[in-house]
Short mmCIF file of C-alpha atoms in Angstrom, two decimals:
data_model
loop_
_atom_site.label_atom_id
_atom_site.label_comp_id
_atom_site.label_asym_id
_atom_site.label_seq_id
_atom_site.Cartn_x
_atom_site.Cartn_y
_atom_site.Cartn_z
CA UNK A 113 -12.15 -3.31 138.52
CA UNK A 114 -12.11 -6.36 140.80
CA UNK A 115 -14.48 -4.61 143.21
CA UNK A 116 -16.84 -3.88 140.35
CA UNK A 117 -16.77 -7.55 139.33
CA UNK A 118 -17.65 -8.63 142.88
CA UNK A 119 -20.64 -6.29 142.84
CA UNK A 120 -21.84 -7.98 139.65
CA UNK A 121 -21.09 -11.45 141.01
CA UNK A 122 -18.75 -12.04 138.07
CA UNK A 123 -15.06 -12.93 138.07
CA UNK A 124 -12.69 -10.26 136.69
CA UNK A 125 -11.85 -10.94 133.05
CA UNK A 126 -8.24 -9.78 133.21
CA UNK A 127 -5.86 -7.88 135.48
CA UNK A 128 -5.88 -4.10 135.09
CA UNK A 129 -2.45 -2.56 135.75
CA UNK A 130 -2.13 1.21 135.41
CA UNK A 131 0.25 0.74 132.50
CA UNK A 132 2.12 -2.04 130.77
CA UNK A 133 5.91 -2.07 130.53
CA UNK A 134 6.94 -4.78 128.07
CA UNK A 135 10.60 -4.33 129.00
CA UNK A 136 10.21 -5.97 132.42
CA UNK A 137 11.44 -9.31 131.16
CA UNK A 138 12.85 -10.51 134.48
CA UNK A 139 9.58 -9.96 136.25
CA UNK A 140 7.72 -11.74 133.47
CA UNK A 141 9.99 -14.74 133.73
CA UNK A 142 9.62 -14.91 137.50
CA UNK A 143 5.84 -14.89 137.34
CA UNK A 144 5.43 -17.01 134.16
CA UNK A 145 3.29 -14.22 132.71
CA UNK A 146 3.59 -12.64 129.26
CA UNK A 147 5.77 -9.56 129.41
CA UNK A 148 2.97 -7.22 128.41
CA UNK A 149 0.92 -8.22 131.48
CA UNK A 150 3.64 -7.46 134.03
CA UNK A 151 3.25 -3.98 135.53
CA UNK A 152 6.38 -1.94 136.10
CA UNK A 153 7.80 -1.42 139.62
CA UNK A 154 6.08 1.43 141.36
CA UNK A 155 6.71 3.66 144.33
CA UNK A 156 4.03 4.68 146.76
CA UNK A 157 2.18 7.88 146.09
CA UNK A 158 1.20 10.49 148.62
CA UNK A 159 -2.25 10.59 150.11
CA UNK A 160 -4.20 12.66 147.63
CA UNK A 161 -7.67 11.23 147.39
CA UNK A 162 -9.93 14.16 148.22
CA UNK A 163 -10.74 14.83 144.55
CA UNK A 164 -10.58 11.29 143.18
CA UNK A 165 -12.92 8.36 143.55
CA UNK A 166 -10.10 5.86 144.12
CA UNK A 167 -6.75 5.96 145.84
CA UNK A 168 -5.13 3.48 143.47
CA UNK A 169 -2.07 4.30 141.41
CA UNK A 170 1.60 4.94 141.95
CA UNK A 171 4.46 6.50 140.06
CA UNK A 172 7.69 4.99 138.89
CA UNK A 173 10.75 7.09 139.64
CA UNK A 174 12.58 8.64 136.72
CA UNK A 175 16.08 7.48 135.88
CA UNK A 176 18.59 9.12 133.61
CA UNK A 177 16.21 11.87 132.53
CA UNK A 178 13.59 9.39 131.28
CA UNK A 179 10.04 10.35 132.22
CA UNK A 180 8.14 7.94 129.96
CA UNK A 181 7.05 5.66 132.81
CA UNK A 182 5.72 8.61 134.77
CA UNK A 183 3.93 9.91 131.67
CA UNK A 184 2.16 6.56 131.27
CA UNK A 185 1.00 6.76 134.87
CA UNK A 186 -0.20 10.32 134.33
CA UNK A 187 -2.12 9.35 131.20
CA UNK A 188 -3.74 6.39 132.90
CA UNK A 189 -4.92 8.54 135.79
CA UNK A 190 -5.98 11.48 133.62
CA UNK A 191 -9.08 10.21 131.87
CA UNK A 192 -10.59 13.71 131.83
CA UNK A 193 -9.39 17.32 131.98
CA UNK A 194 -10.48 17.33 135.62
CA UNK A 195 -8.35 14.32 136.47
CA UNK A 196 -5.39 15.73 134.52
CA UNK A 197 -5.54 18.91 136.61
CA UNK A 198 -5.98 16.96 139.85
CA UNK A 199 -2.92 14.83 139.02
CA UNK A 200 -0.93 17.95 138.18
CA UNK A 201 -2.00 19.42 141.51
CA UNK A 202 -0.82 16.30 143.33
CA UNK A 203 2.54 16.36 141.59
CA UNK A 204 3.09 20.01 142.47
CA UNK A 205 2.13 19.50 146.11
CA UNK A 206 4.45 16.50 146.33
CA UNK A 207 7.25 18.67 144.93
CA UNK A 208 6.71 21.34 147.59
CA UNK A 209 4.80 23.96 145.57
CA UNK A 210 2.39 26.09 147.60
CA UNK A 211 -1.28 26.12 146.63
CA UNK A 212 -2.78 29.58 146.14
CA UNK A 213 -6.41 30.65 145.79
CA UNK A 214 -7.52 33.24 143.27
CA UNK A 215 -10.08 34.36 145.85
CA UNK A 216 -7.51 35.26 148.50
CA UNK A 217 -4.51 37.56 148.85
CA UNK A 218 -1.14 36.18 147.85
CA UNK A 219 2.08 36.36 149.83
CA UNK A 220 4.93 35.62 147.40
CA UNK A 221 8.70 35.70 147.83
CA UNK A 222 11.69 35.36 145.47
CA UNK A 223 12.77 31.73 145.40
CA UNK A 224 9.22 30.56 146.13
CA UNK A 225 7.15 28.07 144.13
CA UNK A 226 3.39 28.41 143.81
CA UNK A 227 0.33 27.39 141.78
CA UNK A 228 -3.42 27.78 141.54
CA UNK A 229 -6.22 26.00 139.70
CA UNK A 230 -9.37 27.29 138.05
CA UNK A 231 -12.47 25.13 137.63
CA UNK A 232 -10.24 22.12 138.42
CA UNK A 233 -9.56 21.97 134.68
CA UNK A 234 -6.89 24.65 134.23
CA UNK A 235 -3.77 25.43 136.23
CA UNK A 236 -0.99 28.00 136.50
CA UNK A 237 2.24 27.13 138.35
CA UNK A 238 5.33 29.30 138.73
CA UNK A 239 8.76 29.43 140.38
CA UNK A 240 10.22 32.85 141.18
CA UNK A 241 13.92 33.38 140.59
CA UNK A 242 15.91 34.31 143.68
CA UNK A 243 17.33 37.32 141.82
CA UNK A 244 13.99 38.46 140.40
CA UNK A 245 13.48 42.21 140.20
CA UNK A 246 10.15 43.88 139.44
CA UNK A 247 9.78 44.32 135.69
CA UNK A 248 11.73 41.19 134.76
CA UNK A 249 10.11 38.68 132.45
CA UNK A 250 8.15 35.43 132.61
CA UNK A 251 9.35 32.31 130.83
CA UNK A 252 6.20 30.32 130.15
CA UNK A 253 5.31 26.93 128.69
CA UNK A 254 1.59 26.65 127.91
CA UNK A 255 -0.44 23.58 126.93
CA UNK A 256 -4.00 22.32 127.31
CA UNK A 257 -5.72 19.63 129.37
CA UNK A 258 -8.69 18.81 127.15
CA UNK A 259 -9.00 16.33 124.29
CA UNK A 260 -11.78 15.51 121.79
CA UNK A 261 -14.29 13.22 123.46
CA UNK A 262 -17.96 12.46 124.00
CA UNK A 263 -19.77 14.12 126.90
CA UNK A 264 -23.07 13.16 128.49
CA UNK A 265 -25.98 15.41 127.59
CA UNK A 266 -27.83 17.13 130.48
CA UNK A 267 -30.59 14.59 129.87
CA UNK A 268 -28.71 11.46 128.89
CA UNK A 269 -31.25 8.69 129.49
CA UNK A 270 -32.99 7.16 126.48
CA UNK A 271 -34.35 3.78 125.42
CA UNK A 272 -34.04 2.31 121.91
CA UNK A 273 -35.25 -1.10 120.76
CA UNK A 274 -35.06 -2.57 124.24
CA UNK A 275 -31.66 -1.07 125.13
CA UNK A 276 -30.78 1.57 127.67
CA UNK A 277 -28.76 4.20 125.78
CA UNK A 278 -26.72 7.19 126.96
CA UNK A 279 -27.13 10.35 124.89
CA UNK A 280 -23.91 12.28 124.29
CA UNK A 281 -22.58 15.49 122.78
CA UNK A 282 -19.46 15.55 120.64
CA UNK A 283 -16.65 17.71 122.03
CA UNK A 284 -14.05 18.99 119.62
CA UNK A 285 -13.06 17.56 116.26
CA UNK A 286 -12.58 13.88 117.01
CA UNK A 287 -12.11 10.99 114.62
CA UNK A 288 -15.46 9.67 115.78
CA UNK A 289 -15.38 6.42 113.82
CA UNK A 290 -12.55 5.27 116.11
CA UNK A 291 -14.92 5.32 119.10
CA UNK A 292 -16.99 2.45 117.73
CA UNK A 293 -16.49 -1.05 119.18
CA UNK A 294 -14.32 0.23 122.05
CA UNK A 295 -14.64 -0.73 125.71
CA UNK A 296 -15.88 2.56 127.15
CA UNK A 297 -16.76 3.94 130.55
CA UNK A 298 -17.45 7.27 132.25
CA UNK A 299 -15.35 9.70 134.27
CA UNK A 300 -15.60 13.30 135.33
CA UNK A 301 -16.93 15.52 138.09
CA UNK A 302 -20.01 15.36 140.28
CA UNK A 303 -21.49 17.73 142.83
CA UNK A 304 -22.53 16.06 146.08
CA UNK A 305 -24.49 17.32 149.05
CA UNK A 306 -23.08 16.68 152.51
CA UNK A 307 -24.72 16.01 155.85
CA UNK A 308 -24.34 19.65 156.92
CA UNK A 309 -26.14 20.90 153.81
CA UNK A 310 -23.04 22.13 151.95
CA UNK A 311 -21.96 21.06 148.46
CA UNK A 312 -18.64 19.51 147.39
CA UNK A 313 -17.11 18.47 144.10
CA UNK A 314 -15.76 14.97 143.68
CA UNK A 315 -13.98 13.34 140.77
CA UNK A 316 -15.16 9.93 139.67
CA UNK A 317 -13.74 7.30 137.34
CA UNK A 318 -15.43 3.97 136.58
CA UNK A 319 -12.52 1.82 135.47
CA UNK A 320 -14.47 -1.19 134.25
CA UNK A 321 -15.99 -1.26 130.74
CA UNK A 322 -19.51 0.12 131.07
CA UNK A 323 -20.53 1.31 127.60
CA UNK A 324 -20.10 0.40 123.95
CA UNK A 325 -20.97 1.96 120.58
CA UNK A 326 -21.46 -1.06 118.30
CA UNK A 327 -20.92 -0.82 114.55
CA UNK A 328 -23.44 -2.14 112.09
CA UNK A 329 -22.60 -5.60 110.73
CA UNK A 330 -21.29 -5.60 107.17
CA UNK A 331 -24.15 -7.93 106.20
CA UNK A 332 -26.50 -4.98 106.81
CA UNK A 333 -24.26 -2.40 105.13
CA UNK A 334 -22.64 -4.14 102.17
CA UNK A 335 -21.11 -1.02 100.60
CA UNK A 336 -19.43 0.38 103.70
CA UNK A 337 -15.90 -0.56 102.59
CA UNK A 338 -16.44 1.03 99.18
CA UNK A 339 -18.46 4.09 100.17
CA UNK A 340 -16.82 4.70 103.54
CA UNK A 341 -18.08 4.59 107.11
CA UNK A 342 -20.14 7.76 107.58
CA UNK A 343 -22.08 7.56 110.85
CA UNK A 344 -24.74 10.10 111.74
CA UNK A 345 -23.26 11.79 114.80
CA UNK A 346 -26.67 12.37 116.40
CA UNK A 347 -28.30 8.97 115.94
CA UNK A 348 -25.46 6.48 115.44
CA UNK A 349 -22.91 7.70 118.01
CA UNK A 350 -24.98 6.73 121.05
CA UNK A 351 -23.39 4.38 123.62
CA UNK A 352 -25.25 1.31 124.78
CA UNK A 353 -25.49 0.86 128.56
CA UNK A 354 -27.56 -2.29 129.06
CA UNK A 355 -30.66 -4.16 128.01
CA UNK A 356 -33.85 -2.52 129.20
CA UNK A 357 -35.07 -3.69 132.58
CA UNK A 358 -38.85 -3.98 132.57
CA UNK A 359 -39.02 -3.64 136.33
CA UNK A 360 -36.31 -2.34 138.63
CA UNK A 361 -35.68 -4.19 141.85
CA UNK A 362 -37.60 -2.65 144.78
CA UNK A 363 -34.35 -1.51 146.38
CA UNK A 364 -33.35 0.27 143.15
CA UNK A 365 -36.68 2.08 143.04
CA UNK A 366 -36.19 3.24 146.61
CA UNK A 367 -32.61 4.40 145.99
CA UNK A 368 -33.59 6.53 143.00
CA UNK A 369 -36.93 7.85 144.24
CA UNK A 370 -35.78 11.45 144.63
CA UNK A 371 -32.66 11.44 142.44
CA UNK A 372 -32.05 12.71 138.89
CA UNK A 373 -33.67 9.58 137.44
CA UNK A 374 -35.63 11.56 134.87
CA UNK A 375 -32.37 12.89 133.38
CA UNK A 376 -30.01 9.92 133.74
CA UNK A 377 -30.52 6.17 133.97
CA UNK A 378 -30.96 5.06 137.61
CA UNK A 379 -28.55 2.18 137.08
CA UNK A 380 -25.85 4.60 135.91
CA UNK A 381 -26.40 6.71 139.00
CA UNK A 382 -26.12 3.61 141.16
CA UNK A 383 -22.74 2.79 139.62
CA UNK A 384 -21.58 6.34 140.34
CA UNK A 385 -22.82 6.20 143.92
CA UNK A 386 -20.91 2.95 144.52
CA UNK A 387 -17.71 4.45 143.10
CA UNK A 388 -18.15 7.57 145.24
CA UNK A 389 -19.33 5.70 148.32
CA UNK A 390 -22.37 7.94 148.67
CA UNK A 391 -26.13 7.70 148.39
CA UNK A 392 -27.71 8.22 144.98
CA UNK A 393 -29.75 11.07 146.40
CA UNK A 394 -26.51 12.86 147.34
CA UNK A 395 -25.61 13.23 143.66
CA UNK A 396 -26.92 16.63 142.62
CA UNK A 397 -25.11 17.25 139.33
CA UNK A 398 -22.85 15.28 137.00
CA UNK A 399 -20.35 16.40 134.35
CA UNK A 400 -19.09 13.23 132.71
CA UNK A 401 -16.99 12.26 129.70
CA UNK A 402 -17.13 8.97 127.84
CA UNK A 403 -13.66 7.42 128.16
CA UNK A 404 -11.77 4.53 126.60
CA UNK A 405 -10.74 2.02 129.27
CA UNK A 406 -7.68 0.56 127.49
CA UNK A 407 -4.54 1.56 129.43
CA UNK A 408 -1.78 3.63 127.90
CA UNK A 409 1.24 1.47 127.15
CA UNK A 410 4.48 1.08 125.24
CA UNK A 411 4.37 -0.56 121.81
CA UNK A 412 6.48 -1.40 118.79
CA UNK A 413 9.06 -4.13 118.49
CA UNK A 414 11.54 -2.11 120.56
CA UNK A 415 8.95 -0.48 122.83
CA UNK A 416 9.73 2.73 120.95
CA UNK A 417 6.13 3.98 120.72
CA UNK A 418 3.53 5.17 123.20
CA UNK A 419 0.00 3.97 122.44
CA UNK A 420 -2.58 6.01 124.29
CA UNK A 421 -5.60 8.22 124.18
CA UNK A 422 -5.32 11.94 124.95
CA UNK A 423 -1.67 12.32 123.93
CA UNK A 424 -2.96 15.53 122.38
CA UNK A 425 -2.30 17.29 124.60
CA UNK A 426 -1.52 15.60 127.92
CA UNK A 427 1.92 14.55 126.69
CA UNK A 428 2.85 18.23 126.28
CA UNK A 429 1.17 19.16 129.57
CA UNK A 430 3.12 16.54 131.51
CA UNK A 431 6.48 17.39 129.90
CA UNK A 432 5.93 21.07 130.70
CA UNK A 433 4.91 20.34 134.28
CA UNK A 434 7.79 18.00 134.99
CA UNK A 435 10.32 20.36 133.44
CA UNK A 436 9.17 23.16 135.77
CA UNK A 437 9.24 20.90 138.82
CA UNK A 438 12.64 19.39 138.02
CA UNK A 439 14.24 22.72 137.08
CA UNK A 440 13.27 24.29 140.41
CA UNK A 441 13.65 21.45 142.90
CA UNK A 442 16.15 23.17 145.19
CA UNK A 443 17.05 26.71 146.18
CA UNK A 444 20.22 26.35 144.09
CA UNK A 445 18.10 25.79 140.96
CA UNK A 446 16.65 29.28 141.35
CA UNK A 447 19.64 31.01 142.95
CA UNK A 448 20.85 32.70 139.75
CA UNK A 449 17.48 33.09 138.02
CA UNK A 450 16.20 36.65 137.57
CA UNK A 451 12.97 35.71 135.75
CA UNK A 452 9.84 33.79 136.71
CA UNK A 453 9.40 30.28 135.33
CA UNK A 454 5.76 29.42 134.63
CA UNK A 455 3.53 26.64 133.32
CA UNK A 456 -0.02 27.40 132.17
CA UNK A 457 -2.39 24.52 131.41
CA UNK A 458 -5.67 25.62 129.87
CA UNK A 459 -8.99 23.94 129.17
CA UNK A 460 -11.25 24.10 126.09
CA UNK A 461 -8.51 24.49 123.46
CA UNK A 462 -10.22 21.89 121.30
CA UNK A 463 -13.32 24.10 121.00
CA UNK A 464 -11.73 27.53 120.61
CA UNK A 465 -10.52 28.44 124.13
CA UNK A 466 -13.38 30.89 124.71
CA UNK A 467 -14.20 30.09 128.32
CA UNK A 468 -13.26 31.25 131.80
CA UNK A 469 -10.82 28.33 132.06
CA UNK A 470 -9.57 28.61 128.47
CA UNK A 471 -6.62 30.46 126.98
CA UNK A 472 -9.03 33.11 125.69
CA UNK A 473 -9.65 34.27 129.26
CA UNK A 474 -7.13 36.74 130.79
CA UNK A 475 -6.01 34.14 133.35
CA UNK A 476 -2.31 34.27 132.51
CA UNK A 477 -2.18 38.06 132.18
CA UNK A 478 -4.02 38.46 135.49
CA UNK A 479 -1.59 36.05 137.15
CA UNK A 480 1.38 38.01 135.80
CA UNK A 481 -0.06 41.27 137.11
CA UNK A 482 -0.80 39.79 140.55
CA UNK A 483 2.64 38.22 140.84
CA UNK A 484 4.41 41.42 139.83
CA UNK A 485 2.26 43.53 142.14
CA UNK A 486 2.73 41.18 145.07
CA UNK A 487 6.51 41.08 144.70
CA UNK A 488 6.62 44.88 144.42
CA UNK A 489 4.63 45.12 147.68
CA UNK A 490 2.56 47.88 146.11
CA UNK A 491 0.26 48.58 143.18
CA UNK A 492 2.21 48.19 139.98
CA UNK A 493 1.67 50.66 137.16
CA UNK A 494 0.93 49.66 133.60
CA UNK A 495 4.44 50.52 132.48
CA UNK A 496 5.96 47.88 134.76
CA UNK A 497 3.58 45.20 133.50
CA UNK A 498 4.29 46.14 129.89
CA UNK A 499 8.05 46.00 130.45
CA UNK A 500 7.69 42.62 132.09
CA UNK A 501 5.65 41.22 129.19
CA UNK A 502 8.08 42.60 126.63
CA UNK A 503 10.85 40.68 128.41
CA UNK A 504 8.78 37.51 128.55
CA UNK A 505 8.68 34.47 126.26
CA UNK A 506 6.01 31.82 125.71
CA UNK A 507 6.42 28.28 124.43
CA UNK A 508 3.06 27.07 123.11
CA UNK A 509 3.36 23.28 123.35
CA UNK A 510 0.80 21.28 121.37
CA UNK A 511 1.25 17.98 119.56
CA UNK A 512 2.46 18.11 115.96
CA UNK A 513 1.63 16.08 112.84
CA UNK A 514 4.32 13.52 112.17
CA UNK A 515 4.62 12.27 108.60
CA UNK A 516 2.35 9.28 108.01
CA UNK A 517 4.14 6.47 106.12
CA UNK A 518 0.95 5.60 104.23
CA UNK A 519 -0.02 9.21 103.47
CA UNK A 520 3.30 11.04 103.12
CA UNK A 521 1.91 13.26 100.34
CA UNK A 522 -0.28 14.97 102.93
CA UNK A 523 2.89 16.72 104.15
CA UNK A 524 4.86 19.43 102.36
CA UNK A 525 7.80 17.72 100.71
CA UNK A 526 10.57 19.39 102.69
CA UNK A 527 8.78 19.58 106.05
CA UNK A 528 7.94 16.05 107.10
CA UNK A 529 8.56 15.65 110.85
CA UNK A 530 9.54 12.17 111.96
CA UNK A 531 9.17 10.40 115.27
CA UNK A 532 12.19 10.07 117.57
CA UNK A 533 13.81 13.18 116.07
CA UNK A 534 12.82 15.90 118.49
CA UNK A 535 10.37 18.73 118.93
CA UNK A 536 8.67 20.18 115.85
CA UNK A 537 8.66 23.97 115.50
CA UNK A 538 5.50 25.03 113.67
CA UNK A 539 5.47 27.85 111.11
CA UNK A 540 2.60 29.50 109.25
CA UNK A 541 2.82 32.70 107.21
CA UNK A 542 -0.87 33.39 107.88
CA UNK A 543 -0.29 33.38 111.66
CA UNK A 544 -2.17 30.20 112.42
CA UNK A 545 0.92 29.55 114.52
CA UNK A 546 2.60 32.33 116.50
CA UNK A 547 6.18 31.39 115.62
CA UNK A 548 8.36 34.13 114.14
CA UNK A 549 11.90 34.06 112.80
CA UNK A 550 13.12 35.51 116.11
CA UNK A 551 11.23 33.17 118.43
CA UNK A 552 12.17 30.14 116.34
CA UNK A 553 15.84 31.15 116.49
CA UNK A 554 15.81 31.61 120.26
CA UNK A 555 14.10 28.29 120.92
CA UNK A 556 16.45 26.46 118.55
CA UNK A 557 19.41 28.12 120.25
CA UNK A 558 18.34 26.50 123.54
CA UNK A 559 18.35 23.12 121.76
CA UNK A 560 21.67 23.79 120.07
CA UNK A 561 23.46 24.55 123.34
CA UNK A 562 22.18 21.29 124.84
CA UNK A 563 22.69 19.19 121.70
CA UNK A 564 18.97 18.49 121.23
CA UNK A 565 17.39 17.90 117.79
CA UNK A 566 14.58 20.02 116.37
CA UNK A 567 12.40 19.79 113.26
CA UNK A 568 10.27 22.25 111.28
CA UNK A 569 6.72 22.01 109.97
CA UNK A 570 4.64 24.03 107.53
CA UNK A 571 1.36 22.92 106.05
CA UNK A 572 0.95 22.45 102.30
CA UNK A 573 -0.37 25.48 100.41
CA UNK A 574 -3.34 23.48 99.16
CA UNK A 575 -4.44 22.45 102.65
CA UNK A 576 -5.93 24.30 105.61
CA UNK A 577 -3.86 24.79 108.75
CA UNK A 578 -4.90 24.10 112.32
CA UNK A 579 -4.05 26.42 115.16
CA UNK A 580 -3.14 26.42 118.85
CA UNK A 581 -3.37 28.58 121.95
CA UNK A 582 -0.15 30.25 120.76
CA UNK A 583 -1.78 32.97 118.60
CA UNK A 584 -4.50 33.51 121.23
CA UNK A 585 -2.00 34.21 124.00
CA UNK A 586 0.42 36.10 121.75
CA UNK A 587 -2.27 38.57 120.70
CA UNK A 588 -4.13 38.66 124.01
CA UNK A 589 -1.07 39.27 126.17
CA UNK A 590 1.43 40.63 123.65
CA UNK A 591 4.11 38.08 124.47
CA UNK A 592 6.78 36.64 122.15
CA UNK A 593 5.71 33.12 121.26
CA UNK A 594 6.99 29.99 119.56
CA UNK A 595 4.66 27.12 118.63
CA UNK A 596 6.09 23.62 118.94
CA UNK A 597 5.02 20.05 119.57
CA UNK A 598 5.90 16.39 119.84
CA UNK A 599 5.26 14.61 116.49
CA UNK A 600 2.47 12.05 116.58
CA UNK A 601 0.20 9.95 114.38
CA UNK A 602 -3.58 9.39 114.65
CA UNK A 603 -4.20 12.82 116.16
CA UNK A 604 -7.73 13.09 117.62
CA UNK A 605 -8.28 9.34 117.41
CA UNK A 606 -9.50 7.55 120.51
CA UNK A 607 -6.07 5.88 120.41
CA UNK A 608 -3.01 7.92 119.34
CA UNK A 609 0.69 7.18 118.92
CA UNK A 610 3.89 9.11 119.54
CA UNK A 611 7.58 8.30 119.90
CA UNK A 612 9.04 7.36 123.26
CA UNK A 613 12.31 9.24 122.64
CA UNK A 614 10.45 12.41 121.65
CA UNK A 615 8.84 12.61 125.10
CA UNK A 616 12.23 12.64 126.79
CA UNK A 617 13.63 15.09 124.23
CA UNK A 618 10.70 17.44 124.84
CA UNK A 619 11.22 17.20 128.60
CA UNK A 620 14.93 17.98 128.26
CA UNK A 621 14.26 20.84 125.83
CA UNK A 622 11.68 22.42 128.14
CA UNK A 623 13.94 22.03 131.16
CA UNK A 624 16.83 23.57 129.23
CA UNK A 625 14.52 26.45 128.24
CA UNK A 626 13.87 27.26 131.89
CA UNK A 627 17.51 26.98 132.89
CA UNK A 628 19.22 28.82 130.04
CA UNK A 629 16.78 31.11 128.25
CA UNK A 630 17.63 34.16 130.36
CA UNK A 631 21.29 34.05 129.34
CA UNK A 632 20.45 33.46 125.66
CA UNK A 633 17.85 36.22 125.49
CA UNK A 634 20.32 38.83 126.78
CA UNK A 635 22.52 38.30 123.74
CA UNK A 636 19.85 39.31 121.20
CA UNK A 637 18.63 42.89 120.71
CA UNK A 638 15.94 43.55 118.09
CA UNK A 639 14.14 46.82 118.86
#
C-alpha cells in the first residue's frame, strides 16, 4: 500500500498489517499504539512468489492446537479463489507434499504425500497410509474455494456522468447491499506474454482501495428506511473508479496504444501493470474479482469472533487443509494407516458446481481411480474401484447458519446452532444435505472419542433449504457422506462473522477424523 501511495504522491493513510491481533497488549504498550493496530508476531514464509504479485505476508506458528492466527493470514492472502488455491499450494509444498500434474504420469508410494491443482482454483491433496492395500478406502474432507462476489465483465470500461465506472457481473447469491460504501479493489488472474513469445499466468492483488459503490443520499431517497434498500443489480451496483480524464497524459496514451483499452480503462490496466511489474501491452487477458480491502481480524470484547469476508467457505477449506497436513507430518503419522487421507477443494460451488474445476466434474473420482491404479502398478478393474469407494467416507465441510439473536425465529425451535459450541451436522429429509443416520453417527463417534462438541441443524418446514457439494459428490461418486459446517452469522455478506473457538474445534475434529476413522468404521457393519 505504501508503494501505491508513493506512486500517487500521497502519504499512506494508515498502516496495513495482514491481520490485527488485539491480544498483543505488551506490544501495544511498547509502541504506544492502540492494541488493534499492532500486528501479531510472524515467522518468515518460504519463497513462493511465482503466482502472486507481491511477496509480502508471513504466518504465525500455531500453539496448543490453535490455528486462528494462521487462518487470519490465509484469509488476508486469499482475496480470490485463485489466491486461496495458491496459498494452499504453498502450504502443502512447505509441508513436504509433492506436486503432481494431471497431464503427466504419477509415481506414488505408500507413505507418500501428494497434490495437484486444476485451473489454479481447485485442488486435491492426499496422504497414502503406509499399510494401504489396493481396494482400501479414501477418507475425504471436501470444501470450496469460491465465495459470492462481483467480477469484471469482459468489457468493463464505461463512463457515467463524468465518472469512470467498472462494469461487473454478480457471482453467486451475495447480500449485495453490503457491498455499498466499502473500500474495494481488484484481484485475480491475468495472462501475460513473455519475451520469448510464450504465455504465463500471474496472480495480482491491488491492496490499496481502488473502487467504491456509493449509496444514494437519504435526501434523494426519503423512503429507503421504510420501503427497504432495493438496488437494481445492473445499473446501481457499478463501482466507481475515478473522475473522467478529458485527456490522458501523452505517456499514458503511448502505454495503452496497443493494449485492451477498448475493453478496460487504461488507468486500471496501468495499475495492474505496476503491480505485476510488466508493460501494459504484455497484459493479454484479465480475470478479476472486486474485493473488500478491510483485513480479516479478531473482534468482540474477548476477541472471541472472527470478522472477515469469505469465511464461507475458506474457513472450512483451511481447517481441512491444515488437518491433513498436521495429521501426516511424519512417517509415524501414517505408519498404521491403511486408507488414503484426502482433501478436495473445489471451485464454483456458489453457482452450482457445474464446471471443470467444480464438484460436478469427475475430478475426485478420476483422482481415486488414478491413485488406486498407480499403487496397484497395473490397470485396476471396476470392481476394485467400487470396493474402494464403498469403503470410503466423505466429510462435506461448508459453513452453517448459526442462530441469529435478532432473528431466532428463522431457525427451527430445537435446532438452533450456537457459536463456540462445535461443528454443526446438517440434516435434510429431502436430501438437500447428504447426511444419513449412519454417517451422522460415525462422524459424531469421532467427536465423542476426542471429547469434542457437535450440534445439529434442520431447516424449518416453512422455509427452503440450501445445499452443498455433499449431495453432488455423494450421488456422482457413490460415497458415504456427512454434511457439516462451522456456525456463522451474516453468510454471503461482504463481511461475515464466526466464532474463534469453533475454528479450532473444527480443526481438531477433522484431524481426529483422519487419525481415528479407520478404527471406528471397522466396528460398524450395515450391509
